[in-house]
Tab-separated table of C-alpha atoms and ligand atoms in Angstrom:
chain	number	residue	atom	x	y	z
A	26	MET	CA	-42.191	8.383	20.658
A	27	LYS	CA	-41.609	11.666	22.270
A	28	ILE	CA	-37.946	12.588	23.017
A	29	GLU	CA	-37.876	15.401	25.682
A	30	PRO	CA	-35.096	17.956	25.793
A	31	ALA	CA	-32.191	17.050	27.917
A	32	ALA	CA	-29.805	19.106	30.256
A	33	SER	CA	-26.741	16.932	29.616
A	34	ILE	CA	-25.279	13.450	28.996
A	35	ASP	CA	-23.402	11.902	31.872
A	36	GLY	CA	-22.154	8.471	32.402
A	37	ALA	CA	-20.335	5.547	30.916
A	38	ILE	CA	-21.517	3.329	28.098
A	39	ALA	CA	-20.439	0.441	25.908
A	40	VAL	CA	-22.166	-0.342	22.614
A	41	PRO	CA	-22.909	-3.536	20.760
A	42	GLY	CA	-20.064	-5.084	18.531
A	43	VAL	CA	-19.179	-3.639	15.088
A	44	LYS	CA	-22.224	-4.625	12.829
A	45	GLY	CA	-20.148	-4.921	9.642
A	46	ILE	CA	-17.451	-7.161	11.330
A	47	SER	CA	-20.126	-9.369	13.025
A	48	GLN	CA	-21.666	-9.829	9.341
A	49	ARG	CA	-18.220	-10.551	7.722
A	50	ALA	CA	-17.343	-12.992	10.539
A	51	VAL	CA	-20.460	-14.990	9.956
A	52	LEU	CA	-20.098	-15.049	6.284
A	53	LEU	CA	-16.516	-16.234	6.446
A	54	GLY	CA	-17.267	-18.626	9.190
A	55	ALA	CA	-19.864	-20.213	6.976
A	56	ILE	CA	-17.242	-21.144	4.287
A	57	ALA	CA	-14.507	-21.953	6.741
A	58	ASP	CA	-13.482	-25.583	7.814
A	59	GLY	CA	-14.740	-26.232	11.269
A	60	GLU	CA	-15.972	-24.045	13.839
A	61	SER	CA	-15.783	-20.255	14.322
A	62	ARG	CA	-16.275	-18.469	17.497
A	63	ILE	CA	-17.479	-14.815	17.389
A	64	GLU	CA	-17.217	-13.045	20.621
A	65	GLY	CA	-18.855	-9.541	21.026
A	66	PHE	CA	-21.356	-10.236	18.177
A	67	GLY	CA	-23.327	-7.161	17.564
A	68	ARG	CA	-26.970	-8.146	18.158
A	69	ALA	CA	-29.209	-6.467	15.782
A	70	ALA	CA	-31.602	-7.337	12.910
A	71	ASP	CA	-29.041	-6.748	10.329
A	72	THR	CA	-26.598	-9.230	12.048
A	73	GLU	CA	-29.326	-11.747	12.612
A	74	THR	CA	-29.896	-11.608	8.989
A	75	ALA	CA	-26.390	-12.799	8.326
A	76	LEU	CA	-27.106	-15.731	10.706
A	77	SER	CA	-30.357	-16.753	8.802
A	78	VAL	CA	-28.771	-16.477	5.512
A	79	VAL	CA	-25.885	-18.656	6.272
A	80	ARG	CA	-28.300	-21.166	7.866
A	81	GLY	CA	-30.267	-21.227	4.694
A	82	LEU	CA	-27.143	-22.122	2.738
A	83	GLY	CA	-26.272	-25.099	4.887
A	84	ALA	CA	-23.989	-23.702	7.571
A	85	GLU	CA	-24.839	-24.676	11.331
A	86	VAL	CA	-25.161	-21.690	13.782
A	87	GLU	CA	-25.076	-22.218	17.413
A	88	ASP	CA	-26.686	-19.195	19.033
A	89	ASP	CA	-27.920	-19.024	22.595
A	90	GLY	CA	-28.665	-15.310	22.348
A	91	SER	CA	-25.687	-14.374	24.382
A	92	GLU	CA	-22.727	-12.191	22.858
A	93	THR	CA	-20.986	-15.206	21.610
A	94	VAL	CA	-22.031	-16.987	18.339
A	95	ARG	CA	-20.549	-20.151	16.965
A	96	VAL	CA	-20.727	-21.114	13.268
A	97	ARG	CA	-19.936	-24.538	11.843
A	98	GLY	CA	-18.526	-24.004	8.329
A	99	VAL	CA	-19.194	-26.044	5.300
A	100	GLY	CA	-15.835	-25.374	3.614
A	101	LEU	CA	-14.849	-22.970	0.921
A	102	ARG	CA	-17.124	-24.368	-1.857
A	103	GLY	CA	-19.687	-26.154	0.262
A	104	LEU	CA	-22.616	-23.754	0.522
A	105	ARG	CA	-25.614	-25.334	-0.974
A	106	GLU	CA	-28.730	-23.977	-2.825
A	107	ALA	CA	-31.487	-22.884	-0.298
A	108	ASP	CA	-35.032	-24.156	-0.500
A	109	GLY	CA	-36.288	-20.853	-1.686
A	110	PRO	CA	-35.272	-17.078	-2.005
A	111	LEU	CA	-32.806	-15.979	0.557
A	112	ASP	CA	-34.329	-13.071	2.510
A	113	PHE	CA	-31.815	-10.337	3.434
A	114	GLY	CA	-34.311	-7.995	4.992
A	115	ASN	CA	-32.871	-4.588	5.183
A	116	ALA	CA	-29.269	-5.660	5.251
A	117	GLY	CA	-27.366	-4.279	2.178
A	118	THR	CA	-23.913	-5.315	3.409
A	119	VAL	CA	-25.080	-9.038	3.909
A	120	LEU	CA	-26.537	-9.078	0.410
A	121	ARG	CA	-23.621	-7.592	-1.286
A	122	LEU	CA	-20.917	-9.541	0.420
A	123	SER	CA	-22.871	-12.777	0.081
A	124	ALA	CA	-23.065	-12.228	-3.674
A	125	GLY	CA	-19.344	-12.209	-3.945
A	126	ILE	CA	-19.097	-15.569	-2.069
A	127	LEU	CA	-22.125	-17.114	-3.910
A	128	ALA	CA	-20.660	-16.116	-7.293
A	129	GLY	CA	-18.123	-19.060	-6.684
A	130	GLN	CA	-20.533	-21.626	-5.207
A	131	GLU	CA	-22.266	-24.223	-7.544
A	132	GLY	CA	-25.970	-23.704	-7.634
A	133	ARG	CA	-28.665	-21.073	-8.178
A	134	PHE	CA	-29.361	-18.500	-5.458
A	135	GLU	CA	-32.091	-15.881	-5.430
A	136	LEU	CA	-31.436	-12.900	-3.183
A	137	VAL	CA	-34.438	-10.681	-1.999
A	138	GLY	CA	-34.851	-7.896	0.423
A	139	ASP	CA	-37.291	-5.545	1.947
A	140	GLU	CA	-38.747	-2.577	0.103
A	141	SER	CA	-35.824	-0.390	1.092
A	142	LEU	CA	-33.120	-2.814	0.140
A	143	SER	CA	-34.964	-3.651	-3.037
A	144	GLY	CA	-34.716	0.054	-4.085
A	145	ARG	CA	-30.908	0.048	-3.750
A	146	PRO	CA	-28.411	-0.412	-6.656
A	147	GLN	CA	-27.111	-3.898	-7.128
A	148	GLU	CA	-25.470	-3.619	-10.703
A	149	ARG	CA	-22.428	-2.299	-8.771
A	150	ILE	CA	-21.717	-5.735	-7.535
A	151	ALA	CA	-23.173	-7.572	-10.395
A	152	GLU	CA	-21.074	-6.061	-13.036
A	153	PRO	CA	-17.589	-7.027	-11.586
A	154	LEU	CA	-18.790	-10.449	-10.546
A	155	ARG	CA	-20.024	-11.044	-14.165
A	156	ARG	CA	-16.537	-10.087	-15.335
A	157	MET	CA	-15.185	-12.866	-12.961
A	158	GLY	CA	-17.433	-15.377	-14.749
A	159	ALA	CA	-20.403	-15.498	-12.597
A	160	ARG	CA	-23.908	-15.590	-14.145
A	161	ILE	CA	-25.721	-13.010	-12.282
A	162	GLU	CA	-29.019	-11.047	-13.008
A	163	THR	CA	-30.555	-8.137	-11.334
A	164	THR	CA	-34.119	-6.828	-11.600
A	165	ASP	CA	-33.704	-3.679	-13.271
A	166	GLY	CA	-30.498	-3.136	-11.422
A	167	HIS	CA	-32.119	-4.156	-7.995
A	168	ALA	CA	-33.074	-7.252	-5.943
A	169	PRO	CA	-34.094	-9.777	-6.574
A	170	VAL	CA	-30.661	-10.738	-7.654
A	171	VAL	CA	-30.169	-14.184	-9.199
A	172	ILE	CA	-26.803	-15.727	-9.087
A	173	GLU	CA	-25.628	-18.972	-10.889
A	174	GLY	CA	-22.321	-19.601	-9.304
A	175	GLY	CA	-19.352	-21.568	-10.693
A	176	PRO	CA	-15.653	-21.224	-11.548
A	177	LEU	CA	-14.326	-17.675	-11.230
A	178	THR	CA	-11.283	-16.007	-12.776
A	179	PRO	CA	-9.307	-13.017	-11.230
A	180	ILE	CA	-10.038	-9.415	-12.301
A	181	ARG	CA	-8.533	-6.090	-11.610
A	182	TYR	CA	-11.423	-3.655	-10.871
A	183	GLU	CA	-11.758	-0.045	-10.199
A	184	PRO	CA	-15.187	0.631	-8.620
A	185	PRO	CA	-16.690	3.731	-9.993
A	186	MET	CA	-17.728	4.784	-6.437
A	187	ALA	CA	-16.231	4.580	-3.098
A	188	SER	CA	-17.743	1.480	-1.575
A	189	ALA	CA	-16.444	-1.031	1.035
A	190	GLN	CA	-19.277	-3.317	0.032
A	191	VAL	CA	-18.317	-3.410	-3.662
A	192	LYS	CA	-14.675	-3.836	-2.753
A	193	SER	CA	-15.459	-6.662	-0.282
A	194	ALA	CA	-17.695	-8.500	-2.791
A	195	VAL	CA	-14.956	-8.501	-5.355
A	196	LEU	CA	-12.269	-9.567	-2.790
A	197	LEU	CA	-14.351	-12.305	-1.287
A	198	ALA	CA	-15.065	-13.660	-4.881
A	199	GLY	CA	-11.246	-13.441	-5.355
A	200	LEU	CA	-10.756	-16.013	-2.516
A	201	LEU	CA	-12.535	-18.410	-4.932
A	202	ALA	CA	-10.944	-17.166	-8.259
A	203	GLU	CA	-8.202	-19.357	-9.461
A	204	GLY	CA	-5.115	-18.401	-11.678
A	205	GLY	CA	-3.741	-15.276	-9.695
A	206	SER	CA	-4.605	-12.341	-7.545
A	207	THR	CA	-7.880	-10.517	-7.600
A	208	ARG	CA	-7.213	-6.724	-7.329
A	209	VAL	CA	-9.374	-3.643	-6.404
A	210	VAL	CA	-8.295	-0.270	-7.023
A	211	GLU	CA	-9.455	2.227	-4.674
A	212	ARG	CA	-8.295	5.902	-4.860
A	213	ASN	CA	-10.452	6.996	-1.967
A	214	PRO	CA	-9.944	4.297	0.819
A	215	THR	CA	-13.064	2.807	2.438
A	216	ARG	CA	-13.375	0.739	5.589
A	217	ASP	CA	-11.048	-2.251	5.540
A	218	HIS	CA	-12.766	-4.554	7.829
A	219	THR	CA	-12.788	-7.382	5.189
A	220	GLU	CA	-9.111	-7.054	4.398
A	221	ARG	CA	-8.153	-7.060	8.224
A	222	LEU	CA	-10.465	-10.082	8.860
A	223	LEU	CA	-8.912	-12.079	5.946
A	224	ARG	CA	-5.465	-11.343	7.272
A	225	GLU	CA	-6.559	-12.590	10.675
A	226	LEU	CA	-7.229	-15.859	8.738
A	227	GLY	CA	-3.988	-16.018	7.213
A	228	VAL	CA	-5.151	-14.928	3.739
A	229	SER	CA	-2.637	-12.976	1.682
A	230	VAL	CA	-4.187	-9.536	1.220
A	231	ARG	CA	-1.950	-6.690	0.162
A	232	ARG	CA	-2.230	-3.003	-0.183
A	233	ARG	CA	0.085	-1.334	-2.651
A	234	GLY	CA	-0.747	2.295	-3.022
A	235	ALA	CA	-4.310	2.436	-4.358
A	236	GLU	CA	-4.430	-1.327	-5.228
A	237	ILE	CA	-5.662	-4.199	-2.874
A	238	SER	CA	-4.939	-7.578	-3.939
A	239	VAL	CA	-6.100	-11.050	-2.572
A	240	LEU	CA	-4.876	-14.497	-3.528
A	241	PRO	CA	-7.361	-17.370	-3.798
A	242	VAL	CA	-7.074	-20.030	-1.038
A	243	GLU	CA	-7.624	-23.689	-0.896
A	244	ARG	CA	-9.467	-23.505	2.517
A	245	LEU	CA	-10.225	-21.116	5.352
A	246	PRO	CA	-9.549	-21.715	9.024
A	247	GLY	CA	-12.299	-21.058	11.381
A	248	VAL	CA	-12.843	-17.510	12.704
A	249	ASP	CA	-11.853	-16.823	16.238
A	250	ILE	CA	-12.375	-13.257	17.139
A	251	ARG	CA	-13.535	-10.547	19.612
A	252	ILE	CA	-15.445	-7.714	18.179
A	253	ALA	CA	-15.400	-4.237	19.978
A	254	GLY	CA	-18.147	-1.737	20.051
A	255	ASP	CA	-19.511	-0.138	16.791
A	256	PHE	CA	-18.340	3.387	16.339
A	257	SER	CA	-21.368	4.179	14.391
A	258	SER	CA	-23.504	3.130	17.266
A	259	ALA	CA	-21.445	5.255	19.572
A	260	ALA	CA	-21.848	8.288	17.294
A	261	PRO	CA	-25.182	9.489	18.352
A	262	PHE	CA	-23.955	9.473	21.951
A	263	ILE	CA	-20.754	11.247	21.037
A	264	VAL	CA	-22.744	14.098	19.143
A	265	ALA	CA	-25.339	14.414	22.042
A	266	ALA	CA	-22.559	14.818	24.608
A	267	THR	CA	-20.737	17.325	22.565
A	268	LEU	CA	-23.832	19.408	21.949
A	269	LEU	CA	-25.282	19.416	25.540
A	270	SER	CA	-23.408	21.728	27.790
A	271	GLY	CA	-22.004	20.109	31.084
A	272	SER	CA	-21.857	16.714	29.579
A	273	GLU	CA	-19.256	14.028	30.413
A	274	LEU	CA	-19.454	10.736	28.571
A	275	LEU	CA	-17.222	7.740	28.591
A	276	VAL	CA	-17.371	5.196	25.761
A	277	GLN	CA	-15.622	2.097	26.580
A	278	GLY	CA	-14.193	-0.509	24.104
A	279	VAL	CA	-15.037	1.018	20.772
A	280	ASN	CA	-13.593	0.126	17.503
A	281	VAL	CA	-11.519	3.101	16.210
A	282	ASN	CA	-10.518	1.698	12.741
A	283	PRO	CA	-9.282	5.011	11.198
A	284	LEU	CA	-11.307	4.326	8.070
A	285	ARG	CA	-14.389	4.616	10.296
A	286	THR	CA	-13.772	7.609	12.497
A	287	GLY	CA	-13.920	10.469	10.268
A	288	LEU	CA	-16.451	11.928	12.742
A	289	LEU	CA	-13.897	12.342	15.313
A	290	ASP	CA	-11.613	14.388	12.874
A	291	VAL	CA	-14.622	16.496	11.757
A	292	LEU	CA	-15.703	17.181	15.386
A	293	GLU	CA	-12.242	18.020	16.418
A	294	ARG	CA	-12.041	20.568	13.610
A	295	MET	CA	-15.246	22.067	14.831
A	296	GLY	CA	-13.852	22.471	18.343
A	297	ALA	CA	-15.116	19.362	20.145
A	298	ASN	CA	-13.502	18.080	23.289
A	299	ILE	CA	-13.013	14.332	22.769
A	300	ALA	CA	-10.048	12.329	24.137
A	301	VAL	CA	-9.081	8.886	22.808
A	302	PHE	CA	-7.162	6.732	25.116
A	303	ASN	CA	-6.265	3.089	26.063
A	304	ARG	CA	-5.586	2.372	22.583
A	305	ARG	CA	-5.148	-1.327	21.960
A	306	SER	CA	-5.542	-3.879	19.260
A	307	GLU	CA	-8.159	-6.798	19.254
A	308	SER	CA	-8.367	-9.343	16.580
A	309	GLY	CA	-6.492	-7.124	14.116
A	310	GLU	CA	-8.614	-4.032	14.729
A	311	PRO	CA	-7.738	-0.868	16.770
A	312	VAL	CA	-9.899	-0.479	19.914
A	313	ALA	CA	-9.942	2.535	22.401
A	314	ASP	CA	-11.985	4.203	25.074
A	315	LEU	CA	-13.367	7.809	24.282
A	316	GLU	CA	-13.983	10.539	26.800
A	317	VAL	CA	-16.394	13.350	25.366
A	318	ARG	CA	-17.091	16.624	27.083
A	319	SER	CA	-19.290	19.312	25.702
A	320	ALA	CA	-17.943	22.085	23.607
A	321	GLN	CA	-19.136	24.991	21.532
A	322	LEU	CA	-18.702	24.241	17.877
A	323	VAL	CA	-17.792	26.185	14.838
A	324	ALA	CA	-18.650	25.349	11.167
A	325	THR	CA	-16.495	23.176	8.892
A	326	GLN	CA	-16.153	21.896	5.336
A	327	VAL	CA	-16.339	18.162	4.642
A	328	ASP	CA	-15.381	17.056	0.979
A	329	GLY	CA	-15.386	13.791	-1.026
A	330	GLU	CA	-12.003	12.500	0.126
A	331	GLU	CA	-13.120	12.474	3.722
A	332	VAL	CA	-16.700	11.219	3.125
A	333	PRO	CA	-16.114	7.344	3.064
A	334	ARG	CA	-14.654	7.687	6.554
A	335	LEU	CA	-17.875	9.111	7.984
A	336	ILE	CA	-20.465	8.166	5.367
A	337	ASP	CA	-22.940	6.746	7.966
A	338	GLU	CA	-22.314	9.676	10.472
A	339	LEU	CA	-23.153	12.373	8.067
A	340	PRO	CA	-26.770	12.817	9.284
A	341	LEU	CA	-25.220	13.607	12.699
A	342	VAL	CA	-22.720	15.926	11.156
A	343	ALA	CA	-25.674	17.905	9.787
A	344	LEU	CA	-27.247	18.205	13.176
A	345	ALA	CA	-24.009	19.246	14.931
A	346	ALA	CA	-23.484	21.865	12.116
A	347	GLY	CA	-27.008	23.171	12.892
A	348	LEU	CA	-25.728	24.183	16.389
A	349	ALA	CA	-22.272	25.332	15.116
A	350	ARG	CA	-21.274	28.935	14.419
A	351	GLY	CA	-21.190	29.626	10.717
A	352	GLU	CA	-21.833	27.664	7.448
A	353	THR	CA	-21.045	24.101	7.169
A	354	VAL	CA	-20.767	22.616	3.737
A	355	VAL	CA	-20.715	18.866	2.909
A	356	ARG	CA	-19.839	17.840	-0.517
A	357	GLY	CA	-19.010	14.755	-2.623
A	358	ALA	CA	-21.449	12.559	-0.529
A	359	ALA	CA	-23.828	11.550	-3.389
A	360	GLU	CA	-23.561	7.971	-2.130
A	361	LEU	CA	-25.902	9.184	0.729
A	362	ARG	CA	-28.727	9.093	-1.943
A	363	VAL	CA	-28.500	5.285	-2.186
A	364	LYS	CA	-28.533	4.281	1.508
A	365	GLU	CA	-31.308	2.743	3.459
A	366	THR	CA	-33.158	5.937	2.441
A	367	ASP	CA	-32.012	8.922	0.229
A	368	ARG	CA	-30.307	10.600	3.303
A	369	ILE	CA	-29.734	13.841	1.612
A	370	GLU	CA	-33.535	14.208	1.232
A	371	THR	CA	-34.509	12.484	4.510
A	372	VAL	CA	-31.838	14.284	6.605
A	373	THR	CA	-32.679	17.743	5.262
A	374	THR	CA	-36.435	17.314	5.472
A	375	SER	CA	-36.244	16.195	9.071
A	376	LEU	CA	-33.836	18.843	10.392
A	377	LYS	CA	-35.630	21.570	8.543
A	378	ALA	CA	-38.813	20.418	10.233
A	379	LEU	CA	-37.108	20.941	13.568
A	380	GLY	CA	-35.929	24.409	12.751
A	381	VAL	CA	-32.371	23.776	11.558
A	382	ARG	CA	-31.459	25.960	8.613
A	383	ILE	CA	-30.289	23.274	6.102
A	384	ALA	CA	-30.482	22.993	2.488
A	385	ALA	CA	-29.718	19.948	0.187
A	386	SER	CA	-27.522	19.855	-2.780
A	387	GLU	CA	-26.833	17.243	-5.436
A	388	ASP	CA	-24.128	15.628	-3.490
A	389	GLY	CA	-24.474	16.946	0.105
A	390	PHE	CA	-25.930	19.774	2.242
A	391	ARG	CA	-25.269	23.228	3.510
A	392	VAL	CA	-26.186	24.176	6.975
A	393	ARG	CA	-26.278	27.701	8.536
A	394	GLY	CA	-25.601	27.096	12.228
A	395	VAL	CA	-26.425	29.075	15.217
A	396	PRO	CA	-25.191	28.358	18.639
A	397	THR	CA	-28.711	27.847	20.283
A	398	ARG	CA	-31.071	24.927	20.634
A	399	PRO	CA	-33.337	24.188	17.565
A	400	ARG	CA	-36.958	24.463	18.322
A	401	GLY	CA	-37.896	20.842	17.829
A	402	GLY	CA	-41.171	19.335	16.373
A	403	GLY	CA	-42.064	16.092	14.585
A	404	VAL	CA	-39.997	13.868	12.449
A	405	GLU	CA	-40.208	10.469	10.815
A	406	SER	CA	-37.540	7.680	10.568
A	407	PHE	CA	-38.783	6.473	7.125
A	408	GLY	CA	-37.697	3.081	8.298
A	409	ASP	CA	-34.075	4.169	8.405
A	410	HIS	CA	-32.126	3.379	11.662
A	411	ARG	CA	-29.721	6.124	11.266
A	412	LEU	CA	-32.688	8.727	10.905
A	413	ALA	CA	-34.320	7.394	14.040
A	414	MET	CA	-31.191	7.959	16.025
A	415	LEU	CA	-30.697	11.333	14.502
A	416	GLY	CA	-34.354	12.314	15.592
A	417	ALA	CA	-33.536	11.091	19.061
A	418	VAL	CA	-30.370	13.252	19.477
A	419	ALA	CA	-32.166	16.179	17.932
A	420	GLY	CA	-34.929	15.850	20.548
A	421	LEU	CA	-32.391	15.906	23.382
A	422	VAL	CA	-30.769	19.141	22.162
A	423	SER	CA	-33.902	20.793	21.037
A	424	ARG	CA	-35.966	23.399	23.072
A	425	GLU	CA	-39.503	21.820	22.886
A	426	GLY	CA	-38.543	18.042	22.245
A	427	VAL	CA	-39.206	15.785	19.123
A	428	ARG	CA	-42.088	13.658	18.196
A	429	LEU	CA	-40.379	10.644	16.386
A	430	GLU	CA	-42.496	8.337	14.258
A	431	GLY	CA	-40.887	4.974	13.336
A	432	SER	CA	-38.490	4.850	16.286
A	433	GLU	CA	-38.475	1.082	16.190
A	434	ALA	CA	-36.086	1.367	13.103
A	435	VAL	CA	-33.225	1.470	15.515
A	436	ALA	CA	-33.545	-2.186	15.886
A	437	ILE	CA	-31.951	-2.632	12.438
A	438	SER	CA	-28.464	-1.880	14.000
A	439	PHE	CA	-29.013	-1.150	17.730
A	440	PRO	CA	-32.156	-2.551	19.539
A	441	GLY	CA	-31.024	-1.290	22.929
A	442	PHE	CA	-30.426	2.350	21.689
A	443	PHE	CA	-33.198	4.094	23.467
A	444	ASP	CA	-32.583	2.347	26.890
A	445	LEU	CA	-28.977	3.012	26.689
A	446	LEU	CA	-29.528	6.724	25.791
A	447	GLU	CA	-32.104	7.189	28.562
A	448	SER	CA	-29.483	5.783	31.071
A	449	VAL	CA	-26.992	8.615	30.496
A	450	THR	CA	-29.486	11.455	29.937
A	451	GLN	CA	-29.831	14.109	32.625
A	452	ARG	CA	-33.034	16.250	32.396
B	14	S3P	C1	-20.538	-0.859	4.828
B	14	S3P	C2	-20.111	-0.077	3.883
B	14	S3P	C3	-20.797	1.131	3.632
B	14	S3P	C4	-21.695	1.734	4.753
B	14	S3P	C5	-22.531	0.658	5.351
B	14	S3P	C6	-21.818	-0.654	5.739
B	14	S3P	C7	-19.763	-2.150	5.092
B	14	S3P	O1	-21.641	1.161	2.439
B	14	S3P	O2	-22.487	2.819	4.433
B	14	S3P	O3	-23.336	0.973	6.423
B	14	S3P	O4	-20.010	-2.839	6.003
B	14	S3P	O5	-19.047	-2.431	4.299
B	14	S3P	P1	-21.049	1.301	0.965
B	14	S3P	O6	-20.028	0.258	0.755
B	14	S3P	O7	-22.246	1.186	0.066
B	14	S3P	O8	-20.432	2.583	0.957
């Protein structure tokens, strides 16, 4: 696909529902009693995976392809062994959160994924779940992961890395662990979609200082929620509108959970012009509309403490930094190396090929920005949806456009991405 340079971004958009909440709602709906109704379900390959996995485990899914999905749960311990391996495709969140739930189910479960997912570390969930009493084996630390579930006991666990997926796997297993509260210590807060959704279901989840605790439950009521737009899907549009002078973009109904919107803080420090208004609350999550106007940016620093709040947006930060006056340094982001691709490598390789002066470090990157359009050229997504979207935005803000190979990877989180982008692009 060739992405031609754009003059500006102009118009109003809404993006599909939060991927991570869609996945969590399906997984919890599967072990609830009775029916769950999920409105604003974020349609994408990674959320379809959640549906196919719970179907494989015996839950019923009613799905007419609309934005509302219904799941008929089988009860807290009612999941049954699948006929064969459960295929998680590219969906790391679904695999890791399912592992927490399956650890407490009777039966043997084999969890497999695609090539990218099979290269990602899984001992990070296996280790705490073993401590809770599950029998769980990884393949040299990776998928296939085999779980023989059974009775669990509560633990207090401090993950060695900031990860919402690890935290969530332990908390979900904690729902099934009898004899007290399961606790996760998190010095550097990560997204709390799991905690908020559990609270919506009446589960006792507390945060005291750095410690989050959950009490086991006898049963879960059905989920009944409305999911707002995914901030990570809005992010490429926000960055494009900021970088292209004369832009005016309205983003309607986007989730603004403060543990997800670090990009707004970083862009604000860089001089961006973004208004957040119509703040409201929907199903326990903060939602707002955003108005983005273009601005000339200056360099900034991003360090480890801020990183979890914009981990999936750091590729876009690198591009924005390329057009900002001065040197931007991102540190403490080594987790980028174990995403769908090694995003420190893939982001620096891609942006360098387009003329951005960027250098990788062990745990981040350094960008020497200049306030002019980068040249452009050819890049590859490496099958990584965030890289494909980065390439698209880079094409719009470039002088000569970008030839993007593997653009179809956007379907992992946002199948309608290119159509929506085209609808607000002025040439
Ligand atoms: C996610 C957590 C993050 C994030 C991922 C989604 C989630 O991963 O990068 O895209 O929904 O919990 P880690 O927990 O590995 O940091």
